[in-house]
Short mmCIF file of C-alpha atoms in Angstrom, two decimals:
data_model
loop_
_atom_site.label_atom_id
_atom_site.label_comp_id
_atom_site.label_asym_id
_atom_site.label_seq_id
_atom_site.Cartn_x
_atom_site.Cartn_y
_atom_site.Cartn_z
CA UNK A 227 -22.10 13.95 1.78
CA UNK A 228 -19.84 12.11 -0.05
CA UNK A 229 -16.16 10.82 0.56
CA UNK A 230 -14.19 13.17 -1.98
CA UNK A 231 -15.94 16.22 0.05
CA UNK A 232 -14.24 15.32 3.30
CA UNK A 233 -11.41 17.33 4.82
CA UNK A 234 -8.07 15.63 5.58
CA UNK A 235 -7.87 14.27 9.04
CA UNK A 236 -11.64 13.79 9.17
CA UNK A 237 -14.00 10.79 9.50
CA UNK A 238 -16.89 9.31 8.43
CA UNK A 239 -19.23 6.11 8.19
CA UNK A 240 -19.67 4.68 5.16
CA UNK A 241 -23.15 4.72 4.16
CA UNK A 242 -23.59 3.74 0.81
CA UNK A 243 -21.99 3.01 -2.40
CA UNK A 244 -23.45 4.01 -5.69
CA UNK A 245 -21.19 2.14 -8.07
CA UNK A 246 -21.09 -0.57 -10.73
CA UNK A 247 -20.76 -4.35 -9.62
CA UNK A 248 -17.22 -4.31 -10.54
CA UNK A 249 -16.16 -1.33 -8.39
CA UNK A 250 -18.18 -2.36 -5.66
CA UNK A 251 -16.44 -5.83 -5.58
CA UNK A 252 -13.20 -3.90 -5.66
CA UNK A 253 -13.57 -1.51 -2.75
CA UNK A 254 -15.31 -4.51 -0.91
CA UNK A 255 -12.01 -6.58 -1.40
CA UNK A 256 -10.27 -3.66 0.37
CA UNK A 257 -12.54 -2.69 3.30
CA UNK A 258 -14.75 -0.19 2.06
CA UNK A 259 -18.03 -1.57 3.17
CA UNK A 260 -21.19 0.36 4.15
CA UNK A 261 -20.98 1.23 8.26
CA UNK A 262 -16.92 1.17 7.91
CA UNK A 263 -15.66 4.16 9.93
CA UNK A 264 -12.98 5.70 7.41
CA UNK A 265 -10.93 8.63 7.80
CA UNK A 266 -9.47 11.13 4.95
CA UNK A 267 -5.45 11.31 5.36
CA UNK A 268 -4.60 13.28 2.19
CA UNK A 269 -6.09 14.85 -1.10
CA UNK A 270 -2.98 15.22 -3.77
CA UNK A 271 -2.10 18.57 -4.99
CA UNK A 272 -5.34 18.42 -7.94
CA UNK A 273 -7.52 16.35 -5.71
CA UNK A 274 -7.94 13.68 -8.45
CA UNK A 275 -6.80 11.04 -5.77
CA UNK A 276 -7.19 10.55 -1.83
CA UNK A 277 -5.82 8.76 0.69
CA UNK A 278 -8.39 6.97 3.00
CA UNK A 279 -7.74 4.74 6.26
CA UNK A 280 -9.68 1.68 6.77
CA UNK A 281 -9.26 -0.04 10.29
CA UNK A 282 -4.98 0.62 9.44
CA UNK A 283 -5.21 -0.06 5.84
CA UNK A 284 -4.06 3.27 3.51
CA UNK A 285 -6.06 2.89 0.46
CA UNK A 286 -5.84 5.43 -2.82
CA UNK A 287 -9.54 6.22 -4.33
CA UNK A 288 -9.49 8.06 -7.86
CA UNK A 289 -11.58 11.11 -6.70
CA UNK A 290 -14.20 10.32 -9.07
CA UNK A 291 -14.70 6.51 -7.38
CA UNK A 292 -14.71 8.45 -3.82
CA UNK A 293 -17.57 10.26 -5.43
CA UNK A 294 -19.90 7.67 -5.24
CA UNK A 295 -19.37 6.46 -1.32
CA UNK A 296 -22.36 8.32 0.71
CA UNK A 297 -20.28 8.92 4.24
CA UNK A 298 -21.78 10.88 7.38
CA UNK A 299 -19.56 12.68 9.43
CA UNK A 300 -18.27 11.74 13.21
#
């Protein structure tokens, strides 16, 4: 499953990420790291963004970057 197909309020552990080096150095510098619990707070209106929460930090993902972090479901 991956991160953009969560429903708000849910969570999930992080279980891969299928991005470049670039990205991955990004989302690493804010948290998201394989075996991070993370929960969905919010899609916007045209799901082209979320809202994640990583141990308290609120973090916007461009739907298409959230589409390449493998979660499975608590």
């Amino acid at each position: 499953m991956k991160l953009d197909d969560l429903q708000e309020g849910q969570k999930a552990t992080i279980i891969s990420i299928d991005a470049s080096e670039t990205l991955k150095s990004r989302l690493y510098s804010f948290g998201v790291l394989p075996h991070e619990t993370v929960e969905l707070k919010a899609h916007s209106l045209a799901k082209q963004t979320i809202e994640i929460d990583i141990d308290g930090t609120l973090i916007a993902l461009r739907a298409s970057e959230a589409h390449k972090i493998e979660v499975e479901p608590l």
